Short mmCIF file of C-alpha atoms in Angstrom, two decimals:
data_model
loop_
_atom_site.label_atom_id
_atom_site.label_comp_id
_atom_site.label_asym_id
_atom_site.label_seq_id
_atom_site.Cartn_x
_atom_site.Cartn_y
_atom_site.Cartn_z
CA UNK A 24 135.57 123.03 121.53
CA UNK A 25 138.38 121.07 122.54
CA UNK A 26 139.23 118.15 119.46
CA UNK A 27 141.45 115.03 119.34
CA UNK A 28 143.13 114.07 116.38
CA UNK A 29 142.16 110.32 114.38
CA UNK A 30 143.87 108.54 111.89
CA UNK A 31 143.14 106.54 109.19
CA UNK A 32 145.07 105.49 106.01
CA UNK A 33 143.44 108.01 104.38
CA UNK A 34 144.43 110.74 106.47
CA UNK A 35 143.97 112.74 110.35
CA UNK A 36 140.65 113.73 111.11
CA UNK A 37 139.64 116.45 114.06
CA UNK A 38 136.71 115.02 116.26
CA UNK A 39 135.12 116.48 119.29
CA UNK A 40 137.31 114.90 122.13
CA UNK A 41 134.04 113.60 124.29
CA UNK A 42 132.32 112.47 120.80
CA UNK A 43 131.85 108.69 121.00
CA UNK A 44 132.23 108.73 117.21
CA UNK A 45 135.30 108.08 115.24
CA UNK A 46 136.81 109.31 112.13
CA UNK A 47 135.02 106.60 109.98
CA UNK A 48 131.49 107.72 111.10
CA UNK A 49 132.77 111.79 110.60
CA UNK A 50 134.06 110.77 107.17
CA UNK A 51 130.07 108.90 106.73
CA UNK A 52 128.23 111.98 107.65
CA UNK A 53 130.54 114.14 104.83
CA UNK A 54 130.08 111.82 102.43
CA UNK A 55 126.44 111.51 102.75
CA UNK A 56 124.79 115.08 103.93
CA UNK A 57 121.40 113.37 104.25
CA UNK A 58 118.69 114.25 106.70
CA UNK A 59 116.77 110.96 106.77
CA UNK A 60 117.33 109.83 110.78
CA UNK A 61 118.41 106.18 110.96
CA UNK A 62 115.81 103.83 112.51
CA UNK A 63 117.04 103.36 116.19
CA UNK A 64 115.60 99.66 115.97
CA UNK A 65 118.29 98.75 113.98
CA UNK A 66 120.56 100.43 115.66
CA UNK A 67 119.40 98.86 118.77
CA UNK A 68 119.64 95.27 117.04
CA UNK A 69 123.25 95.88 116.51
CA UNK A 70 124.39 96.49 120.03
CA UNK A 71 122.53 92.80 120.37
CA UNK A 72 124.60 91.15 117.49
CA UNK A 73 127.73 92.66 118.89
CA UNK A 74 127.04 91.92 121.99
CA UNK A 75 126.26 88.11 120.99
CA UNK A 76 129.90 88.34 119.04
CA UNK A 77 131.65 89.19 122.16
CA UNK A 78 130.05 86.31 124.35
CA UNK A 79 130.84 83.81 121.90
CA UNK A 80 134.36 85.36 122.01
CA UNK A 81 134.55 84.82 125.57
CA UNK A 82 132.79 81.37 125.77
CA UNK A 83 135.60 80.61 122.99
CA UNK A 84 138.54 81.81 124.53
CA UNK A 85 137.19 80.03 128.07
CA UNK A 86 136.76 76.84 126.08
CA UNK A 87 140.14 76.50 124.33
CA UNK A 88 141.77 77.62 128.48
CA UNK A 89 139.82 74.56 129.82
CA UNK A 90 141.37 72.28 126.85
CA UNK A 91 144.55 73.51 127.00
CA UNK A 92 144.56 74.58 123.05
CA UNK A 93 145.47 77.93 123.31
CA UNK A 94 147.83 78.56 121.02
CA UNK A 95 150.81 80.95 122.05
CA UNK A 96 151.60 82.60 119.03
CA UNK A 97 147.34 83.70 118.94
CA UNK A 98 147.23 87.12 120.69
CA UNK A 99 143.43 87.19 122.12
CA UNK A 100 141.47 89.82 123.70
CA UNK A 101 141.80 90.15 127.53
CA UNK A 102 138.27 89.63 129.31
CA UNK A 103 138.57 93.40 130.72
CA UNK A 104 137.95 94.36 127.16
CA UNK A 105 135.44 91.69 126.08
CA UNK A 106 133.47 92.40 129.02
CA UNK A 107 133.98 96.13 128.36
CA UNK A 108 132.59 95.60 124.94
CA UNK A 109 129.78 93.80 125.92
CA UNK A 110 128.61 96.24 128.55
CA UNK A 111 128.76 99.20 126.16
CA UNK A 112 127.05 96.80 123.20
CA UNK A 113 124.40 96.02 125.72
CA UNK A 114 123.67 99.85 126.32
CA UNK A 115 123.63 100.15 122.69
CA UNK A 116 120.80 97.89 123.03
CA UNK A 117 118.82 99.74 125.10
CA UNK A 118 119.38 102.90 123.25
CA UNK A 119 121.99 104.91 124.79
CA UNK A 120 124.35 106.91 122.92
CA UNK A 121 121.97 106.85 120.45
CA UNK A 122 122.80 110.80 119.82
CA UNK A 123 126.71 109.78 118.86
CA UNK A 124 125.37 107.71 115.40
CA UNK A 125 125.65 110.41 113.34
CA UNK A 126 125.48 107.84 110.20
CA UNK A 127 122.22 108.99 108.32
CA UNK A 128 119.99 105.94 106.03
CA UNK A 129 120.59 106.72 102.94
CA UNK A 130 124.21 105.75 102.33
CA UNK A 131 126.40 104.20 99.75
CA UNK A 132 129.52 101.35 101.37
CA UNK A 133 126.62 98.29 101.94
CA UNK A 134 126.38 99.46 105.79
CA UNK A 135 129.76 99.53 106.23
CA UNK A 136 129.63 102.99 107.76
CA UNK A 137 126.51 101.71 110.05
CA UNK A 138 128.99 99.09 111.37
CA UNK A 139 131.69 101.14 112.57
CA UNK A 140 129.77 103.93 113.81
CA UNK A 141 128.58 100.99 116.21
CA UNK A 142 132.30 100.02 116.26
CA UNK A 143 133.37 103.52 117.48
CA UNK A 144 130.36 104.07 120.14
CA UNK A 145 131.13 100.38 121.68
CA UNK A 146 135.01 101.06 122.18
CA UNK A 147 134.66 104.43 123.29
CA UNK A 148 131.75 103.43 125.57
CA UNK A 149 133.96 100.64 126.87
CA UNK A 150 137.07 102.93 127.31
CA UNK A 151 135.08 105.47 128.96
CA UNK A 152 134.02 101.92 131.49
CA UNK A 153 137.97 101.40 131.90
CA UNK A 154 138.57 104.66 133.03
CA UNK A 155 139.97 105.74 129.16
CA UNK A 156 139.51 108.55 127.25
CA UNK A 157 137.44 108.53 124.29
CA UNK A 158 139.83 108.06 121.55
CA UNK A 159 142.53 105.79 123.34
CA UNK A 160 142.35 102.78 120.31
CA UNK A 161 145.77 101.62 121.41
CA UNK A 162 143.59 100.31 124.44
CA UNK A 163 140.72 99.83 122.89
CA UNK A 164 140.70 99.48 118.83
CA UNK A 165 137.11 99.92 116.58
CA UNK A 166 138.52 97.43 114.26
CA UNK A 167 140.97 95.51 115.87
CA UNK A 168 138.81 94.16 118.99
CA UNK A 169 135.03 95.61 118.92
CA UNK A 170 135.05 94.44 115.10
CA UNK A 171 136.49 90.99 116.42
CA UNK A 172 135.79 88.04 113.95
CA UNK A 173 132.81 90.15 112.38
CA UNK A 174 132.28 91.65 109.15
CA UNK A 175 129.83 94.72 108.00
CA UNK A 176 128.48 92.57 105.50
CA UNK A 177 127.58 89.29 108.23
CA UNK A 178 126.49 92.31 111.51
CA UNK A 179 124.29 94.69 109.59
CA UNK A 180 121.67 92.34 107.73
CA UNK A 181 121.50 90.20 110.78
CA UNK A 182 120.51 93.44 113.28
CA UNK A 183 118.56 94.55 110.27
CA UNK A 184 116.46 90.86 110.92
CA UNK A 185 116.31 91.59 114.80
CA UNK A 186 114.84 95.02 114.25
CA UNK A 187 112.24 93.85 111.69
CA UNK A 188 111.17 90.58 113.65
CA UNK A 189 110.67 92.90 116.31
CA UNK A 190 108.34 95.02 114.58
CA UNK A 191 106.58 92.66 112.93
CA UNK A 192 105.14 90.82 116.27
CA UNK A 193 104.30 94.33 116.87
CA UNK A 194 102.45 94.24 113.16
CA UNK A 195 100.83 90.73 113.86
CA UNK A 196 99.47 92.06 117.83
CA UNK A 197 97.64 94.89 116.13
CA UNK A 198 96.52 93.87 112.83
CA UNK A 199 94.66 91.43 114.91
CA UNK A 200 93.24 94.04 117.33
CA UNK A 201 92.08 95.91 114.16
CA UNK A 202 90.50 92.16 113.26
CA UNK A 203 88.70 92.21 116.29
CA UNK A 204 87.85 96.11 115.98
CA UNK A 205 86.29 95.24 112.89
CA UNK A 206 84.65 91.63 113.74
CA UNK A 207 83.24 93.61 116.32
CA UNK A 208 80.89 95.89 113.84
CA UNK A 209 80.10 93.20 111.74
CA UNK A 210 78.05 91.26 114.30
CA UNK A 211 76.57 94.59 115.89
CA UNK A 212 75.28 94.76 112.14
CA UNK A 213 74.53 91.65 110.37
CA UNK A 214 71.40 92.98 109.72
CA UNK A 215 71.35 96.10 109.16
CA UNK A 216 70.20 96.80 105.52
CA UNK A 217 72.01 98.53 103.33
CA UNK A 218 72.37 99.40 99.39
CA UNK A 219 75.30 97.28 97.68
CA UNK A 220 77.09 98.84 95.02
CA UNK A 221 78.73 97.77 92.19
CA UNK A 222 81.45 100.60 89.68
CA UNK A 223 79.98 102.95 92.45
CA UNK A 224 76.30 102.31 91.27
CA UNK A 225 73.73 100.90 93.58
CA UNK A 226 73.46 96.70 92.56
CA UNK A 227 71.88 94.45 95.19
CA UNK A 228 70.43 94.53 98.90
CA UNK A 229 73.34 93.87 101.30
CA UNK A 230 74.11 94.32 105.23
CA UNK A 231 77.09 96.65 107.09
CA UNK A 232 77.72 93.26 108.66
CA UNK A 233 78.44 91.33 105.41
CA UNK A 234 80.44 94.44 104.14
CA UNK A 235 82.59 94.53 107.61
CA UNK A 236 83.12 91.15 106.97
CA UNK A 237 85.20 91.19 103.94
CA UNK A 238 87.16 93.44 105.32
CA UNK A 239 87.50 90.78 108.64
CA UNK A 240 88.37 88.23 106.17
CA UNK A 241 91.19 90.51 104.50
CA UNK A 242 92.82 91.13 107.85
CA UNK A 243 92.20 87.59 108.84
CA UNK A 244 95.09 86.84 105.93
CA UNK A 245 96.94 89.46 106.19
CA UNK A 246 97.75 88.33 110.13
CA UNK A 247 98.12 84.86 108.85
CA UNK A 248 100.62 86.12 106.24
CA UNK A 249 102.54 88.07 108.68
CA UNK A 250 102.66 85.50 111.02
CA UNK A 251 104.64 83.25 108.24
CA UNK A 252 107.05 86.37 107.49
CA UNK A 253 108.84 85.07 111.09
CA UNK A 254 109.96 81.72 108.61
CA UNK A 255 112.25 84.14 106.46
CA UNK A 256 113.19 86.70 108.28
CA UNK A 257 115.09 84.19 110.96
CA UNK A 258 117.69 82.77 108.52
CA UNK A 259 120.78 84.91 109.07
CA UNK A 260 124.19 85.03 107.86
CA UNK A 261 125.95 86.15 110.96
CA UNK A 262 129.58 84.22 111.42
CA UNK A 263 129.53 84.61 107.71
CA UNK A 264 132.34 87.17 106.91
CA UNK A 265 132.56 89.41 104.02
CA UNK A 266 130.75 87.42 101.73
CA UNK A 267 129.99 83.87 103.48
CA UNK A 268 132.98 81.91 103.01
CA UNK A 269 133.66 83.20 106.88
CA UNK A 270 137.73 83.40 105.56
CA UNK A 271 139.28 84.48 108.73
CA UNK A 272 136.68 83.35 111.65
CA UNK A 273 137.00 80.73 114.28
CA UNK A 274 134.86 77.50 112.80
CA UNK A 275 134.04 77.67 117.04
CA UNK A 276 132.71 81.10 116.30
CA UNK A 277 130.43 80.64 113.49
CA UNK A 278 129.01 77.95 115.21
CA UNK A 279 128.12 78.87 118.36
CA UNK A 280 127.28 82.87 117.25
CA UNK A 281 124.12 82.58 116.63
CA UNK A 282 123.32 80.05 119.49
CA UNK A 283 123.89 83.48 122.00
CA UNK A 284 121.82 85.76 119.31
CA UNK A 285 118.98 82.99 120.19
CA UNK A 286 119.46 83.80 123.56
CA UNK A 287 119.82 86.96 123.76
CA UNK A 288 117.25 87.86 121.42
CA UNK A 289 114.45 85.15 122.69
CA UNK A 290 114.13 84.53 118.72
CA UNK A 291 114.54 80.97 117.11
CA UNK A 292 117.07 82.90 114.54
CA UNK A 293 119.27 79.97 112.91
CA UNK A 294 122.40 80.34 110.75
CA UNK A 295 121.56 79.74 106.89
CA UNK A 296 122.80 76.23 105.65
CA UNK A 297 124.26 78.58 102.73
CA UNK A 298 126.08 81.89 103.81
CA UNK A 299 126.94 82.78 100.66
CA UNK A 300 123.42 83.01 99.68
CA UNK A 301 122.39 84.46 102.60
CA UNK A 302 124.69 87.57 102.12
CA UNK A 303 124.63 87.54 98.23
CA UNK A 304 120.46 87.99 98.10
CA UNK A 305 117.89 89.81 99.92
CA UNK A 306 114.65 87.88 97.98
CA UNK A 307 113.37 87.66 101.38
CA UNK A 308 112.95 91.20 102.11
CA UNK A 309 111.61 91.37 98.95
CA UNK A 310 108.85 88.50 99.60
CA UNK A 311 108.42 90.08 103.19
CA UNK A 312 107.46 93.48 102.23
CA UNK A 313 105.11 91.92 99.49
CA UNK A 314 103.55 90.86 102.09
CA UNK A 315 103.09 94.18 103.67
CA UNK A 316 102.39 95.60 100.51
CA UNK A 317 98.91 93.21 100.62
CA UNK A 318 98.40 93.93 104.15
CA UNK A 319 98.34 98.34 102.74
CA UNK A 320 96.00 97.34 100.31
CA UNK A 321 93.65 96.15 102.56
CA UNK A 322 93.61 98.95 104.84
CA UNK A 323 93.35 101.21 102.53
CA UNK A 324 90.74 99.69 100.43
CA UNK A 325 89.02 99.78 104.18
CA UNK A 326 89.80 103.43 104.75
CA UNK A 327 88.82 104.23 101.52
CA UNK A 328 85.08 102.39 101.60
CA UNK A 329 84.42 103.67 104.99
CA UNK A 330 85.87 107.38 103.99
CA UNK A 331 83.14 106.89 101.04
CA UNK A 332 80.47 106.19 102.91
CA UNK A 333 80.59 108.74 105.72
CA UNK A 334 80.87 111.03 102.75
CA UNK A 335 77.93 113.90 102.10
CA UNK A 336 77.60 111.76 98.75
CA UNK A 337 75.70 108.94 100.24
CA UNK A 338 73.48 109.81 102.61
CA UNK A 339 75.52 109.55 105.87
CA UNK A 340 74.49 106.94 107.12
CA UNK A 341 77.67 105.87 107.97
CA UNK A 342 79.36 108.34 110.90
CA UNK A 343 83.07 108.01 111.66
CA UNK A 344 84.32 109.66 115.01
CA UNK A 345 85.49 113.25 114.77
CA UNK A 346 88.58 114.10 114.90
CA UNK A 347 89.98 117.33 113.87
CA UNK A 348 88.30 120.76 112.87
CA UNK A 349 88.76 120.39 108.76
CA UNK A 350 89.25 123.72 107.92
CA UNK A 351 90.95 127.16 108.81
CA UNK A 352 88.19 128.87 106.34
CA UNK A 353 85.11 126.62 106.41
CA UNK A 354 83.51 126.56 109.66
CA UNK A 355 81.66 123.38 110.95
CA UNK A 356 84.08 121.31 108.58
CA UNK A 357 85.35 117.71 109.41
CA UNK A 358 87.25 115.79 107.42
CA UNK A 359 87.97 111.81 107.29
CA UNK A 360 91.54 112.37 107.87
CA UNK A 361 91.93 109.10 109.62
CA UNK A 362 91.55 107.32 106.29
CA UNK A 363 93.52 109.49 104.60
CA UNK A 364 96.64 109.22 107.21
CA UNK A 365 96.00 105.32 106.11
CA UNK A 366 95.70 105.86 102.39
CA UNK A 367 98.99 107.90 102.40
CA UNK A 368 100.70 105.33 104.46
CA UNK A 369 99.58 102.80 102.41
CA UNK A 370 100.81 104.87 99.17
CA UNK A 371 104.64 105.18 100.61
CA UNK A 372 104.39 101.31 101.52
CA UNK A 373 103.56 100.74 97.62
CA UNK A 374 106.88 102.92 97.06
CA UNK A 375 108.88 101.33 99.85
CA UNK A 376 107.87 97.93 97.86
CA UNK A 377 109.03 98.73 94.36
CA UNK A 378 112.34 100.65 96.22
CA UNK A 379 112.98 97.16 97.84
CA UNK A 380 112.82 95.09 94.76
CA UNK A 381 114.64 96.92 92.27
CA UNK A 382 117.32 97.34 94.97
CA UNK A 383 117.29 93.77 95.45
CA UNK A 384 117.81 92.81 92.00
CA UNK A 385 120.97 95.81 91.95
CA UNK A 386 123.11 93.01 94.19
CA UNK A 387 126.16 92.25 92.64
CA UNK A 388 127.72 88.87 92.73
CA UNK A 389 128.59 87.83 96.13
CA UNK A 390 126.86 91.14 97.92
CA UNK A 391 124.28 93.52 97.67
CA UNK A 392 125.63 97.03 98.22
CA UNK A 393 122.03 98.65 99.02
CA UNK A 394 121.43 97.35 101.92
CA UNK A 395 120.76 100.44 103.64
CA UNK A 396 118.21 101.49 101.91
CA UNK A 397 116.49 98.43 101.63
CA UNK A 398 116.11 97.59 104.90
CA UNK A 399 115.55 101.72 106.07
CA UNK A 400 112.10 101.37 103.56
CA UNK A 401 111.56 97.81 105.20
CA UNK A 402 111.50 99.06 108.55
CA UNK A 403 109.99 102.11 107.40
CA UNK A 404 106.92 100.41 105.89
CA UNK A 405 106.30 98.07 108.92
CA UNK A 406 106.12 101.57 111.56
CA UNK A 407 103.98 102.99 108.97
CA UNK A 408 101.78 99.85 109.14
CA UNK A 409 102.02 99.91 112.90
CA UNK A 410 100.92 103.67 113.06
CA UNK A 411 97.97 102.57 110.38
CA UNK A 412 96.44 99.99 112.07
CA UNK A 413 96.62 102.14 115.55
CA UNK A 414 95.20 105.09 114.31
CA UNK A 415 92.18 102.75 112.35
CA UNK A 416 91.55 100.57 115.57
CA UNK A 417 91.30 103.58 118.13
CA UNK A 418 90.08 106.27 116.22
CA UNK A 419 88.51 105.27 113.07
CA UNK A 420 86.37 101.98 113.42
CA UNK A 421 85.73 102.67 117.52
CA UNK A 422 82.86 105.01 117.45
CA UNK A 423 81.88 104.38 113.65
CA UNK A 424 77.74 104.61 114.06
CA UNK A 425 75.11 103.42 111.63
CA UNK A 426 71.65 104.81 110.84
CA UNK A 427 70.14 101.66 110.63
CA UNK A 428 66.94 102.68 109.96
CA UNK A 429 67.31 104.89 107.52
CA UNK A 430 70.00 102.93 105.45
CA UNK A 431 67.03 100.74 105.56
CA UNK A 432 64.55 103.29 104.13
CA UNK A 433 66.77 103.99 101.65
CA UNK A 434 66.85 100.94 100.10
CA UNK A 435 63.61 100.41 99.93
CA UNK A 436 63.28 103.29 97.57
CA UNK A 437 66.55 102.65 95.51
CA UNK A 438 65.78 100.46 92.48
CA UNK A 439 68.26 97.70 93.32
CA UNK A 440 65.38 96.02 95.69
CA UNK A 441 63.85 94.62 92.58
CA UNK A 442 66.57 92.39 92.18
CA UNK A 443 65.57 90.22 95.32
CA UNK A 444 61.86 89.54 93.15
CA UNK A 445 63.97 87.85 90.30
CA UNK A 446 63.41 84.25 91.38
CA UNK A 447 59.87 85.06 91.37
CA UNK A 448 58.97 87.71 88.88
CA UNK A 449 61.80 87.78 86.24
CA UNK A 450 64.13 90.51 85.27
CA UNK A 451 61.54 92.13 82.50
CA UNK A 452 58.97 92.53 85.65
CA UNK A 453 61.76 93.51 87.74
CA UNK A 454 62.94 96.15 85.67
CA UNK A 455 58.82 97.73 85.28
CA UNK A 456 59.04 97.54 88.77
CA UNK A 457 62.18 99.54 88.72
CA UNK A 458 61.15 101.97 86.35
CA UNK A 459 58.30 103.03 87.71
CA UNK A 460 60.60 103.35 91.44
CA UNK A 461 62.82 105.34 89.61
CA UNK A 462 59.84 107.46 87.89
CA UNK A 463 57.80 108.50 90.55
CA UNK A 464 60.66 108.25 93.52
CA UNK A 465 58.89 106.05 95.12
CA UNK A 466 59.41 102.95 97.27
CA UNK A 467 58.53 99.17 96.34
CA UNK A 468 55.61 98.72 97.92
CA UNK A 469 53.92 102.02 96.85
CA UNK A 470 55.45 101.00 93.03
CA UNK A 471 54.09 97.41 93.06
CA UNK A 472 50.90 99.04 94.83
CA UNK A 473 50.34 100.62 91.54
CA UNK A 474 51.64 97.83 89.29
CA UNK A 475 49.93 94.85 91.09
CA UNK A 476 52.86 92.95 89.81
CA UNK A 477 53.22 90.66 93.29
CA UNK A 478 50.81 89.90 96.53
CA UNK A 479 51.82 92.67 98.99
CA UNK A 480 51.90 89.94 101.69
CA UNK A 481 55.08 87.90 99.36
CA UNK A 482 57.15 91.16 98.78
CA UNK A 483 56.70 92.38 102.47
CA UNK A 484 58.34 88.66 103.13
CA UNK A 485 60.99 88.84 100.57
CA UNK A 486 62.01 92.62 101.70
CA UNK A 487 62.82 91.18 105.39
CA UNK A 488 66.18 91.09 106.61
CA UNK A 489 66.72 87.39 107.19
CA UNK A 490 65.00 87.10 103.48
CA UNK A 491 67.34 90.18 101.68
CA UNK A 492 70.94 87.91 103.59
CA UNK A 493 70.45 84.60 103.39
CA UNK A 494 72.40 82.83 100.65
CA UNK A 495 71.17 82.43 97.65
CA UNK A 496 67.31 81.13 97.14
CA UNK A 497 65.56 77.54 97.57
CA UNK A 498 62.93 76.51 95.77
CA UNK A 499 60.91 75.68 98.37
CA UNK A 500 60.82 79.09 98.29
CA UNK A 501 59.06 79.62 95.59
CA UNK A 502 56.50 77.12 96.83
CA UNK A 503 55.58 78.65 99.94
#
């Protein structure tokens, strides 16, 4: 394999000569001989923010022509470059070259070996464009023009906000499909009896449809709550610099910078009123992915229920879809492995969350060196959360059925009917009542039958649907 030779002040490095990777992102993947892939959304989001760098360039350098202020000691970038940078950074966009970032997530340098990894791809893109070599930096310079008035520490977080805006509208579009999903079953069976349980013992009467709808309710804020993630997430730091003070940038530039990210991106992203703070602290990731973090609760305390009650421990009543044969030993076996996909995925987000915030709190001064692997669980978490709600909407809640009548039946001859009498009987009748159920394994009526304890016509009234749901009890009630 034929090589070329790169130099940095460290030393000469041999890369493939038709690698679009430099010496900075070989050095990278010695230093770090991880296997964890880097998430090609953020990846993507940086050919954007370089590509928004190089317009702004452009529009600057146009700008100062039209005025007459360029100054002739300033050596600037020729447009054949700029726009050569800005084509490649736009296929970076989309994607390409993807197989030359050889950078892997977990990292130390704060990104710094994410950035020019990008850098190298971009000029050797671009050289390959202007009918270089790959290679040919005294064209074409990773540092010197595709790094132009940007800094690792201002380029990285600010892709890092593309990517994860990105997947979070994703987030929002399907946690409200898996709303709807859900809304969906609770109408088809807001009246279906059912036993409610309390510690995993049988309490009250209850409905499918008023047990569907607390889990409607819990997705209802968890969409609202993602939907206000968009509020921190847009604030970004680009035109920044190393650390905010943007020491060595065009004031035109860190203006105007994020104006063609808007643009580019179709996102109202805005440049922080503080870019020191902006670069020095990542609390919003940290308040973001809290966020997620209640969304994974949710699902899986959904998962979870509906895994329980399609379970051989209560009855089946409840039937969830099919899936996959359950077992290479046991034949006929089929396991809920739907909800536990989601109660896995929901476990790693719980991880992802505390990674995130002790990370967060590990910044140090005027950066946070960890940015890598903050915002690789970030990004992680949301596509887990993506996958979650897919797999619940399409293969879990779609094709759930309900044996109404027997859920029904069974209630009747569980003990925690007698708690609907209260208002009428008391709880020491109640519990006779209850006894004798539990005695004899019997239902209500046959119980009471044998007690006498209410007119058969009142408890066939109480025991009635629209009697069992209604909320709470009028007095008038009692009366009739």
């Amino acid at each position: 394999m034929s090589t070329r030779t790169e130099t940095d002040y460290l030393g000469n490095l041999q890369i493939p000569s038709d690698a679009l990777y430099g010496i900075h992102s070989a050095r990278a993947k010695e230093n770090f001989p991880d296997s964890t892939p880097f998430h090609i959304e953020w990846y993507q989001a940086m050919g954007l923010v370089k590509q928004a760098c190089y317009l702004t360039y452009a529009e600057m350098v146009q700008a100062l022509k039209e005025e007459n202020l360029l100054p002739k000691k300033y050596s600037f970038i020729p447009n054949a470059i700029i726009d050569a940078l800005s084509r490649a950074a736009g296929e970076v966009h989309t994607g390409k070259y993807f197989d030359h970032f050889i950078v892997r997530a977990i990292q130390g340098g704060a990104g710094t070996s994410i950035n020019m990894n990008v850098n190298e791809i971009i000029t050797n893109a671009a050289l390959i464009h202007l009918n270089h070599k790959p290679g040919d930096y005294q064209v074409i310079d990773p540092i010197e023009h595709a790094n132009i008035y940007q800094s690792t520490n201002d380029t990285v977080p600010t892709a890092l906000r593309i990517a994860v805006v990105r997947l979070l509208t994703l987030l929002e579009e399907l946690i409200n499909n898996t709303r709807h999903s859900v809304e969906s079953i609770e109408k088809a069976h807001r009246n279906s009896l059912r036993i409610g349980y309390t510690q995993l013992q049988a309490a009250v009467p209850s409905s499918y449809g008023q047990l569907f709808s607390t889990y409607s309710e819990a997705l209802s804020r968890d969409w609202w709550r993602v939907s206000k993630c968009f509020e921190r997430i847009k604030v970004v730091n680009l035109g920044g610099g190393a650390i905010g003070t943007a020491i060595g940038t065009p004031r035109y530039f860190v203006m105007e910078v994020v104006k063609h990210l808007q643009r580019l991106t179709g996102f109202p992203f805005t440049r922080s009123e503080n870019l020191n703070d902006a670069t020095a602290n990542l609390d919003p990731f940290v308040e973001v992915h809290a966020i997620l973090k209640a969304h994974a609760v949710n699902l899986e305390k959904m998962a979870s229920d509906i895994r329980l009650l399609a379970s051989d421990l209560t009855g089946n009543h409840l039937q969830i879809p099919k899936r996959q044969v359950g077992s290479s030993i046991m034949p006929g076996k089929v396991n809920p492995v739907i909800s536990e996909f989601v109660v896995s995925v929901a476990h790693k987000v719980y991880s992802n969350d505390m990674l995130i915030s002790n990370l967060a709190g590990q910044g140090a001064l005027d950066l946070n060196a960890y940015l890598p692997a903050i915002g690789h669980a970030m990004i992680e978490s949301i596509k887990l959360l993506i996958a979650a709600n897919q797999s619940v909407a399409q293969y879990l809640l779609n094709g759930i059925e309900i044996d109404v009548d027997k859920s029904a039946s069974q209630l009747m001859f569980n003990p925690s009917i007698t708690t609907a009498l209260l208002p009428l009987i008391g709880f020491n009748k109640a519990a006779i009542l209850a006894q004798e159920m539990r005695k004899r394994k019997i239902d209500i009526f046959e119980a009471n039958r044998s007690l006498k304890i209410i007119d058969d016509d009142n408890l066939n009234k109480i025991v009635k649907p629209n009697n069992l749901l209604k909320l709470g009890f009028s007095f008038h009630d009692l009366i009739e």
